[in-house]
Every structure is written in C-alpha cells, then in structure tokens.
Short mmCIF file of C-alpha atoms in Angstrom, two decimals:
data_model
loop_
_atom_site.label_atom_id
_atom_site.label_comp_id
_atom_site.label_asym_id
_atom_site.label_seq_id
_atom_site.Cartn_x
_atom_site.Cartn_y
_atom_site.Cartn_z
CA MET A 1 -95.88 4.04 -36.75
CA THR A 2 -98.51 2.71 -39.16
CA VAL A 3 -97.76 2.42 -42.86
CA ALA A 4 -100.33 5.14 -43.57
CA GLY A 5 -98.84 7.40 -40.90
CA ARG A 6 -95.32 6.88 -42.18
CA TYR A 7 -96.13 8.45 -45.54
CA GLU A 8 -98.50 11.16 -44.29
CA ASP A 9 -95.97 13.99 -44.60
CA ILE A 10 -94.72 13.04 -48.06
CA GLU A 11 -98.28 12.55 -49.29
CA HIS A 12 -99.23 15.98 -47.97
CA THR A 13 -96.17 17.55 -49.59
CA ILE A 14 -96.46 16.15 -53.12
CA GLY A 15 -100.23 15.56 -53.19
CA LYS A 16 -102.33 12.43 -52.92
CA ASP A 17 -102.56 11.76 -56.67
CA VAL A 18 -98.81 12.08 -57.17
CA PHE A 19 -98.08 9.90 -54.14
CA GLU A 20 -100.36 7.19 -55.50
CA LYS A 21 -98.31 7.12 -58.70
CA VAL A 22 -95.05 7.02 -56.74
CA SER A 23 -96.25 4.29 -54.40
CA SER A 24 -97.47 2.09 -57.27
CA SER A 25 -94.33 2.53 -59.40
CA ARG A 26 -91.64 0.00 -60.24
CA VAL A 27 -88.17 1.54 -60.03
CA LEU A 28 -84.78 0.06 -60.94
CA MET A 29 -81.68 1.39 -59.19
CA VAL A 30 -78.34 0.40 -60.74
CA GLY A 31 -75.41 0.76 -58.34
CA ALA A 32 -75.36 0.56 -54.53
CA GLY A 33 -72.26 2.61 -53.73
CA GLY A 34 -71.88 6.19 -52.50
CA ILE A 35 -74.91 7.70 -54.25
CA GLY A 36 -76.78 4.39 -54.26
CA CYS A 37 -76.80 4.01 -50.47
CA GLU A 38 -78.23 7.48 -49.98
CA LEU A 39 -80.67 7.00 -52.84
CA LEU A 40 -82.05 3.64 -51.70
CA LYS A 41 -82.64 5.02 -48.22
CA ASN A 42 -84.50 8.01 -49.72
CA LEU A 43 -86.63 5.82 -51.99
CA ALA A 44 -87.63 3.56 -49.12
CA MET A 45 -88.47 6.50 -46.83
CA CYS A 46 -90.47 8.31 -49.53
CA GLY A 47 -92.77 5.35 -50.21
CA PHE A 48 -91.64 4.25 -53.67
CA GLY A 49 -93.66 1.12 -54.29
CA ASP A 50 -91.44 -1.57 -55.82
CA ILE A 51 -87.65 -1.16 -55.95
CA GLU A 52 -85.03 -3.45 -57.47
CA VAL A 53 -81.29 -2.93 -56.91
CA VAL A 54 -78.46 -4.32 -59.06
CA ASP A 55 -74.79 -4.22 -58.06
CA LEU A 56 -72.03 -6.77 -58.65
CA ASP A 57 -69.56 -5.42 -56.09
CA THR A 58 -68.80 -6.50 -52.55
CA ILE A 59 -68.21 -4.13 -49.64
CA ASP A 60 -64.64 -2.93 -49.09
CA LEU A 61 -63.35 -1.40 -45.86
CA SER A 62 -62.66 1.88 -47.66
CA ASN A 63 -66.38 2.20 -48.50
CA LEU A 64 -67.43 2.67 -44.88
CA ASN A 65 -66.61 6.37 -44.55
CA ARG A 66 -69.35 7.41 -46.99
CA GLN A 67 -71.60 4.44 -47.82
CA PHE A 68 -73.69 4.58 -44.69
CA LEU A 69 -75.83 1.50 -45.21
CA PHE A 70 -72.69 -0.58 -44.63
CA GLN A 71 -70.85 -1.35 -41.38
CA LYS A 72 -67.61 -3.13 -40.54
CA GLN A 73 -69.31 -6.51 -40.12
CA HIS A 74 -70.54 -6.24 -43.73
CA VAL A 75 -67.07 -6.11 -45.31
CA GLY A 76 -66.80 -8.80 -48.00
CA LYS A 77 -70.58 -9.13 -48.46
CA ALA A 78 -72.63 -8.17 -51.51
CA LYS A 79 -73.44 -4.44 -51.66
CA ALA A 80 -76.90 -4.92 -53.17
CA GLU A 81 -77.98 -7.43 -50.54
CA VAL A 82 -76.67 -5.50 -47.53
CA ALA A 83 -78.07 -2.22 -48.89
CA ARG A 84 -81.50 -3.84 -49.14
CA THR A 85 -81.33 -5.22 -45.60
CA SER A 86 -80.16 -1.91 -44.15
CA ALA A 87 -82.76 0.16 -46.06
CA LEU A 88 -85.52 -2.10 -44.75
CA GLN A 89 -84.49 -1.12 -41.22
CA PHE A 90 -85.47 2.46 -42.13
CA ASN A 91 -88.78 1.27 -43.56
CA PRO A 92 -89.73 -2.40 -43.01
CA SER A 93 -92.82 -2.02 -45.22
CA ALA A 94 -90.78 -1.14 -48.32
CA LYS A 95 -90.64 -3.69 -51.14
CA ILE A 96 -87.01 -4.05 -52.22
CA LYS A 97 -85.44 -6.83 -54.29
CA SER A 98 -81.66 -7.08 -54.64
CA HIS A 99 -79.51 -8.63 -57.38
CA HIS A 100 -75.85 -9.37 -56.67
CA ALA A 101 -75.04 -9.47 -60.37
CA SER A 102 -73.65 -7.54 -63.32
CA ILE A 103 -76.11 -5.35 -65.21
CA TYR A 104 -74.61 -6.83 -68.38
CA GLU A 105 -75.92 -10.34 -67.61
CA PRO A 106 -78.47 -11.82 -70.08
CA GLN A 107 -81.19 -12.01 -67.39
CA PHE A 108 -81.38 -8.21 -67.48
CA ASP A 109 -82.79 -8.05 -71.00
CA ILE A 110 -85.08 -5.61 -72.80
CA LYS A 111 -88.21 -7.33 -71.50
CA TRP A 112 -86.95 -6.95 -67.93
CA PHE A 113 -86.11 -3.26 -68.41
CA LYS A 114 -89.60 -2.68 -69.86
CA SER A 115 -91.12 -3.91 -66.59
CA PHE A 116 -89.97 -0.70 -64.83
CA ASP A 117 -91.51 2.74 -64.86
CA LEU A 118 -88.17 4.44 -64.22
CA VAL A 119 -84.46 3.60 -64.06
CA LEU A 120 -82.06 5.41 -61.70
CA ASN A 121 -78.33 5.17 -62.37
CA ALA A 122 -75.95 5.41 -59.40
CA LEU A 123 -72.89 4.07 -61.22
CA ASP A 124 -69.24 5.08 -61.20
CA ASN A 125 -68.01 3.98 -64.62
CA LEU A 126 -68.67 5.12 -68.16
CA ALA A 127 -69.15 1.71 -69.81
CA ALA A 128 -71.96 0.62 -67.48
CA ARG A 129 -73.68 4.01 -67.79
CA ARG A 130 -73.65 3.71 -71.58
CA HIS A 131 -75.03 0.18 -71.43
CA VAL A 132 -77.95 1.20 -69.19
CA ASN A 133 -78.61 4.21 -71.44
CA THR A 134 -78.81 1.93 -74.48
CA MET A 135 -81.13 -0.53 -72.73
CA CYS A 136 -83.43 2.26 -71.52
CA LEU A 137 -83.66 3.66 -75.06
CA ALA A 138 -84.52 0.23 -76.45
CA ALA A 139 -87.09 -0.38 -73.69
CA ASN A 140 -88.44 3.21 -73.90
CA VAL A 141 -88.04 3.72 -70.14
CA PRO A 142 -86.98 7.09 -68.61
CA LEU A 143 -83.47 7.20 -67.13
CA VAL A 144 -82.24 9.51 -64.38
CA GLU A 145 -78.45 9.66 -64.47
CA SER A 146 -76.31 10.94 -61.58
CA GLY A 147 -72.70 11.30 -60.53
CA THR A 148 -70.38 13.11 -58.15
CA GLU A 149 -66.77 14.21 -58.13
CA GLY A 150 -65.59 15.77 -54.91
CA PHE A 151 -67.87 18.73 -54.18
CA LYS A 152 -69.37 18.67 -57.67
CA GLY A 153 -72.25 16.57 -58.96
CA GLN A 154 -75.01 16.35 -61.53
CA VAL A 155 -78.44 14.83 -62.11
CA THR A 156 -79.69 14.52 -65.69
CA LEU A 157 -82.88 13.12 -67.20
CA HIS A 158 -82.90 11.06 -70.40
CA MET A 159 -86.06 10.03 -72.22
CA LYS A 160 -86.29 8.61 -75.72
CA LYS A 161 -87.28 11.21 -78.33
CA LYS A 162 -87.91 13.84 -75.62
CA THR A 163 -84.45 14.70 -74.30
CA ARG A 164 -80.81 14.17 -75.10
CA CYS A 165 -79.64 10.68 -74.22
CA TYR A 166 -76.56 10.05 -72.10
CA ASP A 167 -74.42 9.69 -75.25
CA CYS A 168 -75.78 12.69 -77.14
CA ASP A 169 -72.89 14.74 -75.83
CA GLY A 170 -69.33 13.43 -76.10
CA LYS A 171 -67.61 12.43 -72.89
CA PRO A 172 -64.16 14.05 -72.49
CA SER A 173 -61.23 12.00 -71.28
CA ARG A 174 -61.19 12.19 -67.51
CA LYS A 175 -58.45 14.17 -65.81
CA THR A 176 -59.79 13.45 -62.32
CA TYR A 177 -60.87 10.19 -60.72
CA PRO A 178 -63.18 9.59 -57.72
CA VAL A 179 -61.76 7.55 -54.89
CA CYS A 180 -64.82 5.25 -55.06
CA THR A 181 -63.08 3.42 -57.88
CA ILE A 182 -61.08 1.55 -55.22
CA ARG A 183 -62.28 -2.06 -55.50
CA SER A 184 -61.42 -5.55 -54.64
CA THR A 185 -62.04 -6.25 -58.34
CA PRO A 186 -60.20 -3.55 -60.33
CA SER A 187 -60.91 -3.30 -64.04
CA ALA A 188 -58.67 -0.38 -65.04
CA PRO A 189 -55.17 0.89 -64.16
CA ILE A 190 -56.59 3.87 -62.25
CA HIS A 191 -58.30 1.49 -59.80
CA CYS A 192 -54.88 0.01 -58.97
CA ILE A 193 -53.34 3.45 -58.52
CA VAL A 194 -56.13 4.59 -56.19
CA TRP A 195 -55.79 1.36 -54.21
CA ALA A 196 -52.04 1.86 -53.84
CA LYS A 197 -52.26 5.55 -52.89
CA ASN A 198 -55.46 5.75 -50.86
CA TYR A 199 -55.61 2.32 -49.31
CA LEU A 200 -52.31 0.46 -48.96
CA PHE A 201 -50.19 3.58 -48.34
CA ASN A 202 -52.55 4.64 -45.53
CA GLN A 203 -52.73 1.15 -44.08
CA LEU A 204 -48.95 0.89 -43.77
CA PHE A 205 -47.91 4.47 -43.09
CA GLY A 206 -51.06 6.40 -42.14
CA ARG A 207 -53.98 5.77 -39.81
CA ALA A 208 -55.16 2.27 -40.65
CA GLU A 209 -58.94 1.97 -40.58
CA GLU A 210 -58.79 -1.47 -38.93
CA GLU A 211 -56.46 -0.39 -36.16
CA ASP A 212 -59.01 -0.01 -33.38
CA ALA A 213 -61.18 -3.11 -33.53
CA ALA A 214 -61.20 -6.77 -34.42
CA ILE A 215 -64.20 -8.17 -36.23
CA ASN A 216 -66.45 -10.10 -33.93
CA VAL A 217 -69.88 -10.77 -35.43
CA GLU A 218 -72.13 -13.76 -35.56
CA GLU A 219 -71.03 -16.28 -38.14
CA THR A 220 -73.64 -17.95 -40.31
CA SER A 221 -73.48 -20.44 -43.13
CA GLU A 222 -74.11 -17.50 -45.47
CA ASN A 223 -71.08 -15.47 -44.43
CA ALA A 224 -68.70 -18.15 -43.14
CA LYS A 225 -66.35 -17.91 -46.13
CA GLU A 226 -66.19 -14.13 -45.95
CA MET A 227 -65.63 -14.15 -42.17
CA GLU A 228 -62.79 -16.64 -42.46
CA HIS A 229 -61.15 -14.45 -45.11
CA LEU A 230 -61.51 -11.36 -42.88
CA ARG A 231 -59.98 -13.12 -39.87
CA LYS A 232 -56.97 -14.14 -41.93
CA GLU A 233 -56.55 -10.60 -43.26
CA ASN A 234 -56.81 -9.12 -39.77
CA ASP A 235 -54.20 -11.51 -38.34
CA ALA A 236 -51.86 -10.89 -41.28
CA LEU A 237 -52.22 -7.12 -40.91
CA ASN A 238 -51.31 -7.26 -37.22
CA ARG A 239 -48.25 -9.36 -38.00
CA LEU A 240 -47.18 -6.88 -40.67
CA ARG A 241 -47.30 -3.92 -38.28
CA GLU A 242 -45.25 -5.78 -35.73
CA ALA A 243 -42.61 -6.62 -38.36
CA ALA A 244 -42.10 -3.05 -39.63
CA GLY A 245 -38.39 -2.30 -39.88
CA LYS A 246 -37.32 -5.94 -39.78
CA PRO A 247 -35.52 -7.62 -42.71
CA GLU A 248 -38.49 -9.86 -43.54
CA TYR A 249 -41.01 -7.00 -43.60
CA GLY A 250 -40.92 -6.50 -47.37
CA ARG A 251 -41.53 -10.19 -48.06
CA LEU A 252 -44.40 -10.32 -45.55
CA VAL A 253 -46.15 -7.32 -47.10
CA PHE A 254 -45.63 -8.65 -50.63
CA GLU A 255 -46.96 -12.12 -49.81
CA LYS A 256 -49.94 -10.72 -47.95
CA VAL A 257 -51.24 -8.27 -50.55
CA PHE A 258 -50.13 -9.93 -53.79
CA THR A 259 -50.34 -13.62 -52.86
CA ASP A 260 -52.41 -14.51 -49.78
CA ASP A 261 -55.14 -11.86 -50.17
CA VAL A 262 -55.55 -12.79 -53.84
CA LYS A 263 -55.88 -16.48 -52.97
CA GLY A 264 -58.52 -15.53 -50.42
CA LEU A 265 -60.49 -13.57 -53.02
CA LEU A 266 -60.39 -16.54 -55.38
CA LEU A 267 -62.34 -18.56 -52.80
CA MET A 268 -65.29 -16.19 -53.33
CA GLU A 269 -66.34 -17.76 -56.60
CA GLU A 270 -69.35 -15.46 -57.09
CA LEU A 271 -66.97 -12.53 -57.66
CA TRP A 272 -65.59 -14.13 -60.80
CA ARG A 273 -68.79 -15.13 -62.58
CA ALA A 274 -68.46 -12.21 -64.98
CA ARG A 275 -64.79 -11.34 -64.49
CA THR A 276 -61.39 -12.81 -65.25
CA PRO A 277 -60.02 -14.10 -61.92
CA PRO A 278 -56.74 -12.64 -60.61
CA LYS A 279 -53.47 -14.57 -60.48
CA PRO A 280 -51.38 -14.44 -57.27
CA LEU A 281 -47.76 -13.35 -57.60
CA GLN A 282 -44.94 -15.46 -56.22
CA PHE A 283 -42.24 -13.69 -54.20
CA ALA A 284 -39.44 -15.99 -55.40
CA GLU A 285 -40.19 -15.26 -59.06
CA ALA A 286 -40.70 -11.55 -58.45
CA THR A 287 -37.33 -11.19 -56.70
CA SER A 288 -35.33 -13.33 -59.11
CA GLY A 289 -32.26 -11.36 -60.20
CA ILE A 290 -33.36 -8.04 -58.65
CA ASP A 291 -29.90 -7.42 -57.17
CA GLU A 292 -28.65 -6.90 -60.71
CA ILE A 293 -31.29 -4.31 -61.59
CA ARG A 294 -30.12 -0.71 -61.89
CA PRO A 295 -32.19 2.32 -62.95
CA ASP A 296 -31.50 3.49 -66.48
CA ALA A 297 -28.70 6.04 -66.76
CA ASP A 298 -31.16 8.17 -68.70
CA ALA A 299 -33.43 9.43 -65.90
CA LEU A 300 -36.16 10.50 -68.33
CA ALA A 301 -36.23 7.09 -69.99
CA TRP A 302 -36.49 5.38 -66.58
CA GLU A 303 -39.32 7.72 -65.63
CA GLN A 304 -41.30 6.94 -68.77
CA LYS A 305 -40.68 3.21 -69.16
CA THR A 306 -43.01 0.47 -67.95
CA TRP A 307 -41.13 -1.51 -65.33
CA SER A 308 -40.88 -5.30 -65.37
CA LEU A 309 -42.17 -7.55 -62.58
CA GLN A 310 -38.70 -7.64 -61.04
CA GLU A 311 -38.15 -3.88 -61.40
CA ASN A 312 -41.49 -3.17 -59.75
CA THR A 313 -40.66 -5.58 -56.94
CA LYS A 314 -37.25 -4.02 -56.34
CA LEU A 315 -38.73 -0.50 -56.18
CA PHE A 316 -41.54 -1.76 -53.96
CA LEU A 317 -39.11 -3.31 -51.44
CA GLU A 318 -36.75 -0.30 -51.44
CA SER A 319 -39.51 2.30 -51.06
CA LEU A 320 -41.29 0.23 -48.38
CA ASP A 321 -38.07 0.08 -46.36
CA ALA A 322 -37.36 3.81 -46.76
CA LEU A 323 -40.88 4.85 -45.76
CA SER A 324 -40.99 2.39 -42.85
CA GLN A 325 -37.71 3.73 -41.45
CA ARG A 326 -39.05 7.28 -41.76
CA LEU A 327 -42.24 6.27 -39.92
CA ILE A 328 -40.30 4.51 -37.13
CA GLU A 329 -38.03 7.52 -36.63
CA GLY A 330 -41.00 9.88 -36.55
CA ARG A 331 -42.81 7.80 -33.94
CA GLN A 332 -39.85 7.90 -31.62
CA GLY A 333 -40.73 11.51 -30.90
CA ASP A 334 -44.50 11.32 -31.57
CA SER A 335 -46.44 8.09 -31.14
CA GLU A 336 -49.20 9.45 -33.42
CA TYR A 337 -46.81 10.33 -36.25
CA THR A 338 -48.01 9.29 -39.73
CA LEU A 339 -46.93 9.74 -43.33
CA ALA A 340 -49.04 11.31 -46.07
CA PHE A 341 -48.63 10.66 -49.79
CA ASP A 342 -46.83 13.41 -51.68
CA LYS A 343 -46.29 12.91 -55.38
CA GLU A 344 -43.05 14.93 -55.12
CA ASP A 345 -41.70 12.50 -52.49
CA GLU A 346 -39.61 9.98 -54.46
CA PRO A 347 -40.01 6.96 -52.09
CA ALA A 348 -43.76 7.61 -51.83
CA LEU A 349 -44.17 7.87 -55.61
CA ASN A 350 -42.02 4.76 -56.14
CA PHE A 351 -44.16 2.87 -53.63
CA VAL A 352 -47.44 3.83 -55.28
CA THR A 353 -46.12 3.16 -58.79
CA ALA A 354 -44.66 -0.24 -57.90
CA THR A 355 -47.64 -1.48 -55.85
CA ALA A 356 -50.13 -0.26 -58.46
CA ASN A 357 -48.23 -2.08 -61.21
CA LEU A 358 -47.89 -5.27 -59.17
CA ARG A 359 -51.62 -5.21 -58.54
CA ALA A 360 -52.20 -4.60 -62.26
CA LEU A 361 -50.12 -7.71 -63.00
CA VAL A 362 -52.31 -9.71 -60.60
CA TYR A 363 -55.46 -8.66 -62.45
CA GLY A 364 -54.06 -8.73 -65.99
CA LEU A 365 -54.36 -4.96 -66.43
CA GLU A 366 -52.14 -2.45 -68.20
CA GLN A 367 -49.19 -1.16 -66.18
CA LYS A 368 -48.22 2.51 -66.09
CA SER A 369 -44.91 4.37 -66.03
CA ARG A 370 -43.90 6.38 -62.98
CA PHE A 371 -44.45 9.55 -65.01
CA THR A 372 -48.07 8.56 -65.75
CA VAL A 373 -48.77 7.37 -62.20
CA LYS A 374 -47.56 10.71 -60.86
CA GLU A 375 -50.03 12.53 -63.10
CA MET A 376 -52.95 10.21 -62.34
CA ALA A 377 -52.37 9.90 -58.58
CA GLY A 378 -52.09 13.65 -58.25
CA ASN A 379 -55.54 14.14 -59.79
CA ILE A 380 -57.60 11.77 -57.65
CA ILE A 381 -60.58 13.53 -56.08
CA PRO A 382 -62.02 11.93 -52.91
CA ALA A 383 -65.72 11.13 -52.72
CA VAL A 384 -67.63 13.50 -50.42
CA ALA A 385 -70.55 12.05 -48.48
CA THR A 386 -72.52 15.31 -48.37
CA THR A 387 -72.33 15.66 -52.17
CA ASN A 388 -73.68 12.12 -52.53
CA ALA A 389 -76.56 13.03 -50.20
CA ILE A 390 -77.42 16.20 -52.15
CA ILE A 391 -77.37 14.36 -55.48
CA ALA A 392 -79.48 11.48 -54.12
CA GLY A 393 -82.09 13.99 -52.93
CA LEU A 394 -82.19 15.65 -56.34
CA VAL A 395 -82.60 12.25 -58.01
CA VAL A 396 -85.69 11.54 -55.89
CA LEU A 397 -87.22 14.93 -56.76
CA GLN A 398 -86.59 14.23 -60.44
CA ALA A 399 -88.10 10.74 -60.09
CA ILE A 400 -91.27 12.12 -58.51
CA ASN A 401 -91.70 14.61 -61.37
CA VAL A 402 -91.20 11.90 -64.00
CA LEU A 403 -93.56 9.38 -62.41
CA SER A 404 -96.25 12.03 -62.01
CA GLY A 405 -95.90 13.08 -65.66
CA GLN A 406 -94.84 16.62 -64.75
CA TRP A 407 -92.35 16.99 -67.57
CA GLU A 408 -92.46 20.78 -67.42
CA ALA A 409 -91.06 20.58 -63.86
CA CYS A 410 -88.15 18.33 -64.86
CA LYS A 411 -84.76 19.99 -65.10
CA ASN A 412 -81.20 18.80 -65.14
CA ALA A 413 -79.24 19.94 -62.09
CA TRP A 414 -75.56 20.80 -61.65
CA VAL A 415 -74.07 21.09 -58.19
CA ALA A 416 -70.92 23.04 -57.33
CA ARG A 417 -71.09 26.02 -54.98
CA SER A 418 -74.84 26.05 -55.50
CA ILE A 419 -77.51 24.00 -57.26
CA GLU A 420 -77.90 25.22 -60.83
CA PRO A 421 -81.00 23.98 -62.72
CA GLU A 422 -80.88 23.61 -66.49
CA ALA A 423 -83.69 23.16 -68.97
CA LEU A 424 -83.91 19.80 -70.73
CA SER A 425 -82.47 19.73 -74.25
CA ALA A 426 -83.82 18.05 -77.38
CA PRO A 427 -82.03 14.94 -78.69
CA ASN A 428 -78.91 15.41 -80.79
CA PRO A 429 -79.89 14.43 -84.37
CA GLN A 430 -76.29 13.31 -84.98
CA CYS A 431 -76.13 11.04 -81.92
CA PRO A 432 -75.12 7.51 -83.00
CA VAL A 433 -76.93 5.96 -80.02
CA CYS A 434 -80.42 7.41 -79.65
CA THR A 435 -80.92 7.76 -83.43
CA THR A 436 -80.45 3.99 -83.76
CA GLY A 437 -83.60 1.95 -84.30
CA ALA A 438 -84.09 -0.82 -81.74
CA LEU A 439 -86.08 -4.02 -82.27
CA THR A 440 -86.52 -7.17 -80.23
CA LEU A 441 -86.18 -10.33 -82.29
CA ALA A 442 -87.65 -13.50 -80.75
CA ILE A 443 -85.94 -16.42 -82.42
CA ASN A 444 -84.53 -19.90 -81.80
CA THR A 445 -80.79 -19.27 -81.91
CA SER A 446 -80.02 -22.99 -82.19
CA LYS A 447 -81.88 -23.28 -85.50
CA ALA A 448 -81.93 -19.81 -87.06
CA THR A 449 -78.96 -19.00 -89.26
CA LEU A 450 -77.37 -15.64 -89.94
CA ARG A 451 -78.64 -15.92 -93.53
CA ARG A 452 -82.21 -15.98 -92.24
CA ILE A 453 -81.58 -12.80 -90.26
CA ILE A 454 -80.03 -11.00 -93.20
CA GLU A 455 -82.40 -12.12 -95.96
CA GLN A 456 -85.72 -12.53 -94.17
CA VAL A 457 -85.59 -10.04 -91.30
CA VAL A 458 -83.29 -7.30 -92.58
CA GLN A 459 -83.86 -7.29 -96.34
CA SER A 460 -87.44 -8.58 -96.56
CA ASP A 461 -89.24 -7.56 -93.35
CA LEU A 462 -87.34 -4.31 -92.69
CA GLY A 463 -86.80 -3.63 -96.39
CA LEU A 464 -83.28 -2.26 -96.02
CA PRO A 465 -81.66 -1.71 -99.45
CA GLY A 466 -77.99 -1.68 -100.41
CA ASP A 467 -75.02 -3.48 -98.88
CA ILE A 468 -75.75 -4.90 -95.44
CA THR A 469 -73.29 -5.12 -92.56
CA ALA A 470 -73.95 -7.06 -89.31
CA GLN A 471 -71.83 -6.68 -86.18
CA GLU A 472 -71.91 -7.76 -82.55
CA GLY A 473 -69.89 -5.23 -80.62
CA GLU A 474 -66.58 -4.89 -82.48
CA ARG A 475 -66.97 -8.32 -84.12
CA LEU A 476 -67.93 -8.43 -87.80
CA LEU A 477 -70.54 -11.10 -88.51
CA TYR A 478 -71.34 -10.29 -92.14
CA ASP A 479 -70.81 -7.82 -94.97
CA PHE A 480 -70.77 -8.08 -98.76
CA ASP A 481 -67.09 -9.13 -98.68
CA PHE A 482 -67.43 -11.56 -95.76
CA GLU A 483 -70.07 -14.28 -96.10
CA ASP A 484 -68.40 -17.12 -94.16
CA ASN A 485 -70.97 -17.07 -91.35
CA LEU A 486 -74.17 -16.94 -93.39
CA ASP A 487 -75.19 -20.58 -92.96
CA ARG A 488 -74.08 -20.98 -89.37
CA PRO A 489 -76.70 -21.05 -86.57
CA LEU A 490 -76.64 -17.94 -84.39
CA LYS A 491 -75.77 -20.04 -81.35
CA ASP A 492 -72.59 -21.25 -83.04
CA LEU A 493 -71.63 -17.62 -83.61
CA GLY A 494 -71.98 -16.87 -79.91
CA ILE A 495 -75.30 -15.06 -80.41
CA SER A 496 -77.63 -15.89 -77.53
CA HIS A 497 -80.41 -14.41 -75.43
CA SER A 498 -79.89 -10.66 -74.85
CA SER A 499 -77.18 -10.36 -77.52
CA LYS A 500 -77.25 -7.16 -79.59
CA VAL A 501 -76.66 -7.40 -83.34
CA VAL A 502 -76.19 -4.04 -85.05
CA ILE A 503 -77.30 -3.80 -88.69
CA THR A 504 -76.22 -1.02 -91.06
CA ASN A 505 -76.80 -0.56 -94.78
CA ASP A 506 -75.00 1.38 -97.50
CA TYR A 507 -77.34 2.48 -100.31
CA ASP A 508 -75.58 4.82 -102.76
CA GLU A 509 -78.70 5.65 -104.78
CA ASP A 510 -80.47 7.28 -101.82
CA GLU A 511 -78.37 7.94 -98.71
CA SER A 512 -81.47 8.99 -96.77
CA LYS A 513 -82.38 5.29 -96.66
CA ASN A 514 -79.14 4.40 -94.87
CA VAL A 515 -80.03 3.48 -91.28
CA LEU A 516 -78.63 1.77 -88.21
CA VAL A 517 -80.76 -0.84 -86.44
CA ALA A 518 -80.01 -2.76 -83.23
CA LEU A 519 -81.58 -6.21 -83.01
CA TYR A 520 -81.91 -7.45 -79.42
CA ILE A 521 -82.11 -11.24 -79.47
CA GLU A 522 -84.75 -12.94 -77.35
CA GLN A 523 -84.38 -16.73 -77.13
CA ARG A 524 -87.60 -18.47 -78.17
#
C-alpha cells in the first residue's frame, strides 16, 4: 500500500484540511503502558506526523496480557523503544522517536515541551501526571489526559486559560489500585503489594505465565545482558517448582526473589539512572533468631504492627510451606489444581503481607501492617485491555479536534457502562497550579547568585513588593528571616538547567499584588 493510499480513508473521514494539520503535527506521548500501546498504534495508523514517546520503564512479564505491542522476547527491554519498533510494523512510514528516560530529566525542559503541538498523557501515577500538567501550562501546550481503572476510564482536555487544568480539582485518596502498577522498579508500598498478590502468588500457586515456553530469541549485543538475566530467572523458576514441598524450598524462593533477582536487576544500570537502586536481602540475616519469634498475645496489636525483617521472613516461610502443601495435596486429585488469593485466607494473607514487606525492604520503601495490606490487596482492580482500547480511541478523537482548532467539538469523556461526554469547564480561579505565573529565566547558574535573582529579577524586573520567599520544591532558598544563601551561586545551591524556583510575595498594604511565580531555569 502506498503512503497516500494508507491514509485515504482517514483523510476522507476527517477532511483534507484537518488531515493536513494532523499529518504535520508534532505530538508527545508520555507513557508506553496499557493505554500507551493502544494509543501509539492508533497515532501511527491515523497518520500523525511526528511522534515522540517517553517512558522510563522496562517490560515485565505481567504486562503481556494487555500491552499488545510487547511479546515474550521483549521482557526486560525498554518499553518506549519496543513500542516504537512494534508500532512501525503497523505503519513503516510513521515518524516515531523514543526516549527510554524519566519525564523529570532536565533534557525535557520548557523549550522542549514548546516544540510540540499537543501532549498526550498515558501515565499511571499522580506525581508524573502533575509534573506534565505543570510543564504544559508553562509551555502553553494543550494536554490530553487519560486513565483507566477496570471497566472505567476518562479522557480530559487541559489548555491554559481555556479549561480547568489537571490540578484544578482535588484528587481524592485512592481506594482502588490498577494492577499495572506492578513493576520491576516499585516506588510505593502498593506496587509491592500488587507484585506479591498478582505476580508471585500466581507464579508459585496459580498458573505461571512462563510455564509453557522457554525464551529462545536471537541474542544481540544490545540485549545480551537482558537475555542472560532472563535465562537465569527461567532456570531458577524451574528449580523452584521442582523443589516445592522440600525442606529447602523456602530458602530457594527467598534467595531467588529477594537476592538473586535483585542482583540481576542491578546489572541493568540504565534502570537506576533516576532511581535509588535496590539492596538484596541475605537469607542468613533474615532468618537470624526467627525460631524465637512468637506472634503478640494481643491479636489486634499483631495485626496492626509493622513486622521486622525476621518476623516477615518467618511468616513468609511458614505461609509458603502451608500453601505449598495445600497445592501438592490438591494436585494429587487434580493435576490442574491451583490456588487463588483470598484475603480471608490466613496463610494467603500472611504470604502477601510478608513478601510485600520484604520487597519494600529491598527497595527502601515503607512497610505495611497485615491489617493495611488486607485492605489494600482487597481493593486492587485489574487493568482491562478493552477499556484501554476505548480510551486510546477517544484520545485520538480529542487530539484531532484540538489540532484542527475545533474547540467547540472538544469534550471530556467518562467511560463506565457507556461513554458520557461532558462539556469543558473554565479554570478554577483558586487553583494553585494554573493561576501561577510561569517564566523561563536564561542565566549562567555558575555565576549568578540568589541575590541577583531576588533583587534584579524578582524585585526590579518583575516589580514584586513586600516580603519575598523563594523555594525549590519543599526546600526553602530564601525569605526575610533566612538570608544565608543570598550570595551563593545558583549551581552551589543545586539549581541547574530545568530547575523550578517558586517565588511568592507577602504585601500587607495591597493583598491583590500578592502573586506566585514559577521561574524555570535555562542554563546559558
């Protein structure tokens, strides 16, 4: 099929003028997971002109049931890069650039965001969504936000001064968690709980996804490290299954998932460029003195306490043995017999609690009590591939309307039992994010001092009256009671290219002149 012929139907559907705008656009897609895979395929097939994809994650085995651009031979590789390669198989003429990187990295600055006509979010965490929202506001680039949770989903449009931004409405504390938070690089306790319940429990007691096939793909210099890691994992997994019910089984499982697998991940240095690397656990240390451990006499206190390394290990070994014996007995009468997690099943809940906490210790994350794990594990909602597909389609329709300037046709969409459109809303005048002024400050951070920023830029050029406060994130740089940093170069304060310094003023004589300004630093 010719390039012209490939796009004939879409051009006829949306009109030649609109298609020309779509085909000449530059679009950024952040996230290459469940929604991202569907979305990138749609963008490539619909003729979007120039697409860039950013995702820091690598492909996990558990992704394969819904992230259809990935196959078993891709496990361990960068999502962004494999998504690009797979999407190009749908449309070899598409122009797609991938970035295996964190969207927080300095290279993705305001200038870079301004180079796009539209940004599409396909993320699964609140912090990254808020960061992209802030950058799009500063760059004055439209943002289409999307998300799914089981059979529910939403697509919302955010444009500076025209609509509510992503942070205009408060985000309630989540009571449910999508299974796509399972990662090889967890950053929150819930990721460890999902991993324990939906991955490790199924691998050991359910239908293991790797059971049917070994990995045999061509090895190149690019994927040699990942392939070696996968071979070791596959061999270790087979040994573990053969040892079920034997005295050494608990030690083998512990050393595989909390020691050997972690050491293997540490070999993939690119994973830890923007993350704190994990620390393998040692079985000897974890089992030291566990024979003396007894649950608290007060059952409620035991349920609500955070267990120690040794307590978690003891519960892990005991629950693993109990569940393994149950599985062996069940398979004596039915070779296909499996166990399913039930939060009311004490060994199952002990297993998930202990393994989640041991994994949290590996990654330096907060541990949770059995009471809390029971609540969180019981509320996990699995990702549904068809919901991802519906949402990705709605994102593309929204993108076409935005790029063609058809603002009257743009609507937010909510998906449950049906697709419910909703008119766009005006910005919230009380929103602390989109009411913030944003400026790019080109400056030599090695020479410029904080005093120069405060006196010349803030007080003289911007003319802000009253008491000035300067912060970077949660860190106070300056206020009228704290002047220690005034004569230090910005570089010495850790202020570099793409840093954001937030300036506020307190002017009692006229509170209408109190403002909040974000200065985005551009190294000159």
